[in-house]
Every structure is written in structure tokens, then in C-alpha cells.
Short mmCIF file of C-alpha atoms in Angstrom, two decimals:
data_model
loop_
_atom_site.label_atom_id
_atom_site.label_comp_id
_atom_site.label_asym_id
_atom_site.label_seq_id
_atom_site.Cartn_x
_atom_site.Cartn_y
_atom_site.Cartn_z
CA LYS A 563 0.00 0.00 0.00
CA ALA A 564 0.99 3.59 -0.48
CA GLY A 565 2.62 5.11 2.58
CA LEU A 566 2.47 8.75 3.63
CA ASP A 567 6.08 9.20 2.55
CA ASP A 568 5.14 8.07 -0.96
CA LEU A 569 2.33 10.56 -1.53
CA LYS A 570 4.49 13.05 -3.39
CA GLY A 571 5.03 10.37 -6.00
CA LEU A 572 1.34 10.58 -6.96
CA ARG A 573 1.45 13.12 -9.78
CA THR A 574 -1.90 12.43 -11.38
CA GLY A 575 -4.95 10.35 -10.67
CA HIS A 576 -8.69 10.36 -10.07
CA LEU A 577 -10.59 9.49 -6.91
CA VAL A 578 -14.35 9.35 -6.39
CA LEU A 579 -15.53 9.43 -2.78
CA GLY A 580 -19.00 8.98 -1.34
CA ALA A 581 -20.12 9.98 2.13
CA SER A 582 -23.14 10.37 4.34
CA THR A 583 -23.97 13.81 5.72
CA ILE A 584 -21.70 14.08 8.77
CA PRO A 585 -18.44 12.92 7.21
CA GLY A 586 -19.33 14.43 3.84
CA GLU A 587 -20.10 17.93 5.08
CA TYR A 588 -17.88 18.28 8.15
CA LEU A 589 -14.86 15.94 7.86
CA LEU A 590 -13.93 14.97 4.33
CA PRO A 591 -13.59 18.50 2.89
CA ARG A 592 -10.85 19.21 5.44
CA LEU A 593 -9.16 15.86 4.87
CA ILE A 594 -9.34 16.25 1.10
CA GLY A 595 -7.72 19.65 1.46
CA GLY A 596 -4.85 18.16 3.45
CA PHE A 597 -4.45 15.30 0.97
CA ARG A 598 -4.33 17.61 -2.03
CA GLU A 599 -1.59 19.68 -0.41
CA LYS A 600 0.56 16.57 -0.80
CA CYS A 601 -0.96 15.35 -4.06
CA PRO A 602 -2.24 18.37 -6.01
CA GLY A 603 -2.44 16.34 -9.21
CA ILE A 604 -5.14 14.03 -7.85
CA LYS A 605 -8.62 15.06 -8.99
CA ILE A 606 -11.24 14.24 -6.34
CA VAL A 607 -15.02 14.04 -6.61
CA LEU A 608 -17.08 13.88 -3.39
CA LYS A 609 -20.70 12.69 -3.57
CA ILE A 610 -22.95 13.07 -0.52
CA ALA A 611 -26.06 10.98 0.15
CA GLY A 612 -27.61 8.74 2.78
CA THR A 613 -25.75 5.78 4.22
CA GLY A 614 -27.75 3.25 2.20
CA ARG A 615 -27.11 5.00 -1.09
CA VAL A 616 -23.38 5.22 -0.38
CA GLY A 617 -23.43 1.45 0.10
CA ARG A 618 -25.15 1.00 -3.27
CA TRP A 619 -22.53 3.20 -4.91
CA ILE A 620 -19.82 0.91 -3.56
CA ARG A 621 -21.58 -2.26 -4.72
CA GLU A 622 -22.13 -0.78 -8.18
CA ARG A 623 -18.54 0.54 -8.28
CA GLU A 624 -19.63 4.15 -8.75
CA ILE A 625 -17.21 5.31 -6.03
CA ASP A 626 -13.81 4.18 -4.81
CA LEU A 627 -14.38 4.72 -1.08
CA GLY A 628 -17.30 5.61 1.16
CA ILE A 629 -17.46 7.10 4.66
CA ILE A 630 -20.73 6.54 6.51
CA GLY A 631 -22.31 6.97 9.93
CA ALA A 632 -23.65 3.45 10.49
CA PRO A 633 -22.27 0.00 9.63
CA LEU A 634 -23.34 -1.79 6.47
CA GLU A 635 -23.16 -5.51 5.82
CA GLY A 636 -23.67 -7.70 2.82
CA GLU A 637 -22.03 -9.16 -0.23
CA GLY A 638 -19.90 -6.84 -2.31
CA ILE A 639 -18.94 -4.46 0.47
CA ASN A 640 -16.14 -4.21 3.03
CA CYS A 641 -17.03 -2.11 6.10
CA VAL A 642 -14.51 -1.23 8.82
CA PRO A 643 -14.61 1.26 11.74
CA TRP A 644 -12.72 4.49 11.10
CA ILE A 645 -12.94 7.20 13.78
CA GLN A 646 -15.16 7.76 16.79
CA ASP A 647 -17.91 10.34 16.76
CA HIS A 648 -19.74 11.58 19.86
CA MET A 649 -23.44 12.37 19.76
CA VAL A 650 -24.58 15.22 22.00
CA LEU A 651 -27.92 16.50 23.24
CA ILE A 652 -28.40 20.14 22.21
CA VAL A 653 -31.02 22.63 23.33
CA PRO A 654 -31.74 26.31 22.53
CA PRO A 655 -29.90 28.83 24.75
CA LEU A 656 -33.10 29.83 26.57
CA HIS A 657 -34.40 26.29 27.08
CA ALA A 658 -35.45 25.24 30.61
CA TRP A 659 -32.81 22.48 30.61
CA VAL A 660 -29.91 24.92 30.35
CA ASP A 661 -29.88 25.32 34.14
CA LYS A 662 -29.58 21.55 34.61
CA LYS A 663 -26.26 19.72 34.58
CA SER A 664 -27.92 16.64 33.11
CA VAL A 665 -31.30 15.12 32.27
CA GLY A 666 -32.77 11.63 32.38
CA VAL A 667 -34.56 9.77 29.62
CA THR A 668 -37.94 10.35 31.27
CA ASP A 669 -37.42 14.08 30.72
CA PHE A 670 -37.85 13.47 26.99
CA GLU A 671 -41.51 12.55 27.44
CA ASP A 672 -42.58 16.19 27.51
CA VAL A 673 -40.07 17.78 25.16
CA ASP A 674 -40.27 18.59 21.44
CA LEU A 675 -37.75 16.55 19.42
CA VAL A 676 -36.21 17.58 16.11
CA LEU A 677 -34.68 14.58 14.32
CA ARG A 678 -32.93 13.44 11.17
CA GLU A 679 -35.02 11.44 8.74
CA PRO A 680 -35.39 7.64 9.10
CA GLY A 681 -32.56 5.78 7.39
CA SER A 682 -29.86 8.35 8.07
CA GLY A 683 -26.78 7.13 9.93
CA THR A 684 -27.46 9.57 12.77
CA ARG A 685 -31.05 8.34 13.12
CA GLN A 686 -30.00 4.67 12.99
CA THR A 687 -27.41 5.23 15.71
CA LEU A 688 -29.89 7.06 17.93
CA GLU A 689 -32.52 4.35 17.48
CA ARG A 690 -29.96 1.66 18.34
CA ILE A 691 -28.66 3.42 21.47
CA LEU A 692 -32.15 4.17 22.78
CA GLY A 693 -33.43 0.73 21.81
CA GLU A 694 -30.79 -0.90 24.02
CA LYS A 695 -32.58 0.80 26.94
CA ASN A 696 -36.05 -0.16 25.63
CA ILE A 697 -36.74 3.44 24.67
CA PHE A 698 -38.35 4.14 21.31
CA LEU A 699 -38.53 7.34 19.29
CA SER A 700 -42.00 6.37 18.10
CA LYS A 701 -43.28 7.08 21.62
CA MET A 702 -41.67 10.53 21.82
CA ASN A 703 -42.96 13.88 20.63
CA ARG A 704 -41.21 14.15 17.25
CA ILE A 705 -42.29 17.53 15.95
CA MET A 706 -40.00 17.60 12.93
CA GLU A 707 -37.85 15.29 10.80
CA LEU A 708 -35.29 16.96 8.55
CA GLY A 709 -33.04 15.78 5.74
CA SER A 710 -29.76 17.25 6.97
CA THR A 711 -27.99 17.73 10.28
CA ARG A 712 -27.40 21.39 9.47
CA ALA A 713 -31.17 21.87 9.20
CA VAL A 714 -31.67 20.09 12.54
CA ILE A 715 -29.13 22.35 14.27
CA THR A 716 -30.71 25.46 12.76
CA ALA A 717 -34.13 24.34 14.01
CA VAL A 718 -32.73 23.94 17.54
CA GLU A 719 -31.00 27.32 17.32
CA SER A 720 -34.39 28.80 16.39
CA GLY A 721 -36.01 27.35 19.51
CA LEU A 722 -38.15 24.73 17.79
CA GLY A 723 -37.04 21.85 20.00
CA VAL A 724 -34.09 19.76 21.16
CA SER A 725 -32.04 17.16 19.33
CA ILE A 726 -29.15 14.71 19.51
CA VAL A 727 -26.53 15.27 16.82
CA SER A 728 -22.88 14.67 16.01
CA ARG A 729 -20.39 16.80 17.92
CA PHE A 730 -18.46 17.23 14.67
CA ALA A 731 -21.50 18.92 13.16
CA VAL A 732 -22.50 21.11 16.09
CA ARG A 733 -19.03 22.15 17.28
CA GLU A 734 -19.20 25.67 15.82
CA SER A 735 -22.72 26.34 17.13
CA LEU A 736 -21.65 25.24 20.61
CA GLU A 737 -18.57 27.46 20.54
CA LEU A 738 -20.67 30.46 19.45
CA GLY A 739 -23.34 29.83 22.09
CA ARG A 740 -26.12 29.30 19.57
CA VAL A 741 -27.04 26.01 21.28
CA CYS A 742 -26.16 24.43 24.63
CA GLU A 743 -25.04 20.87 25.37
CA ILE A 744 -26.80 18.85 28.08
CA ARG A 745 -25.58 15.50 29.40
CA ILE A 746 -27.97 12.53 29.39
CA ASN A 747 -27.68 10.31 32.46
CA GLY A 748 -26.81 6.68 31.83
CA PHE A 749 -26.10 6.89 28.11
CA ASN A 750 -22.94 6.45 26.08
CA LEU A 751 -23.70 8.36 22.90
CA SER A 752 -20.50 7.46 21.09
CA ARG A 753 -20.45 5.78 17.71
CA TYR A 754 -17.97 4.99 14.97
CA LEU A 755 -17.91 6.35 11.46
CA TYR A 756 -17.09 3.64 8.95
CA GLN A 757 -15.07 3.22 5.78
CA VAL A 758 -16.81 1.18 3.10
CA SER A 759 -15.02 -0.14 0.05
CA GLN A 760 -15.12 -2.90 -2.51
CA PRO A 761 -13.73 -6.23 -1.28
CA HIS A 762 -10.41 -7.75 -2.23
CA GLY A 763 -8.60 -4.42 -2.42
CA ILE A 764 -10.28 -3.25 -5.62
CA GLY A 765 -9.24 0.35 -6.24
CA GLY A 766 -6.39 2.39 -7.60
CA TYR A 767 -3.17 3.65 -6.11
CA ALA A 768 -4.73 7.04 -5.36
CA ASN A 769 -7.48 5.35 -3.36
CA GLU A 770 -4.97 3.35 -1.31
CA ALA A 771 -2.94 6.49 -0.65
CA PHE A 772 -6.02 8.41 0.50
CA ILE A 773 -7.03 5.59 2.86
CA ASP A 774 -3.53 5.56 4.36
CA PHE A 775 -3.72 9.35 4.70
CA ILE A 776 -7.03 9.43 6.61
CA ASN A 777 -6.03 6.43 8.74
CA ASP A 778 -3.05 8.32 10.14
CA ILE A 779 -4.09 9.57 13.59
CA GLU A 780 -1.92 12.67 13.62
CA THR A 781 -3.07 13.62 10.13
CA CYS A 782 -6.72 13.44 11.22
CA LYS A 783 -6.06 15.54 14.31
CA ARG A 784 -4.27 18.19 12.27
CA CYS A 785 -6.78 18.37 9.43
CA LEU A 786 -9.88 18.17 11.64
CA LEU A 787 -8.52 20.59 14.28
CA LEU A 788 -9.03 18.03 17.05
#
């Protein structure tokens, strides 16, 4: 495989990436920027869609590599954990929960929830984590389901309700005080983002080099400002 020291040898090439919303909008643009500093001759296309569609792109060989928010299984796909993402509960700055250090699951019975649409990696992760505690979104007050995490965060900023989203996505809004983070008692809201690719190492040299690049811990920290 291509090592980081070999990247400058990649003069030309073409790489097609696919990603679900969180990695596609908040992580990969920074990583692609860092990669192209070393390999400016590599032309990169990034396609963003839901986790399921990214999986179909891999199976149909429309992309070289996918990054998604929930694991996929099945023939014609190789899925491995990549980096850890932390889901956080966010509320508007004037919400009644702001004065609390933490809340319990029963507190959600009387609160308005803003969620991602069914099938998204974020939604699947949330359903899995809650389901392990026998808690179901279908029994909660879901006032709105939106097609992007950015739209969910904007809805919370506007005071429409509360939500649980990726820390990667909400980092700027938290730093600017547009939303507030509240801890949920008894829950580990961590998840992994996953790399999906074609089995048996199908893919070009540029693809292997990019995988090596994003798998380097220090590279990720530098590019993602962690």
C-alpha cells in the first residue's frame, strides 16, 4: 500500500468518494484539502447521500471509497470502523434544561424533538442506542424530521425543540453559544464512522494512498482541528 512518505510520487490520478452527511459535510472536505496539499495532481469528486445509497454506490462501483455513519453488511462491500464520533444533546440557549447539569430519559416525554429522517446514519445510531434501553422514538414527541444535520441544528438554534446530533456537526454552534449541550444520564452516545469499500482491495493507487492518509491519527487531528 501507499505510505504517507510516498504521496508526493502521486502526480496524477482520479478518486471518487462517497459519504453520508456528517463525514461528507464536516470531515472529508478538510481531509481532502490536506491530501491535495501533498498530491495536487489528484482530482477528487465527493458525492454526498444517505448511508444506504453510499453502500449502493460501492456495490455498483460508482465510487472508490465511502465514509458513513452506520455500519453496512452484505455481499460486495467491506465495512470497517474508522474514527469515533460523539453524539450530543443540544437545546436552545433559553431552554429550561440549560440550568440543569444533566437530564434523564424520562425528561424526553414532555419535550419537542427535532430529528434526522429515518434511514440516516445519525437516526439509525440514535434508534440503536435508545433501543438498548427499551426506549423508542415512536413514543416521543417528534415535531419535525429533517433531511440534513445542518437543518436540525438550525431548528434547535431557532427554539423549535431539542435534538441529539454529532459533535463534529455542532461544534461551531456550541462554541458560538447558539445552542447548549446537556448531558444525558446513563447513556454512552459514542459511535464509529465507517469506511466502506469494494472487497479484495479493488481500487487504484490514489485510493490506497487516500485511505492511508485518513487512517493516520496525527493527520486526522491536524486536518480536523481536534
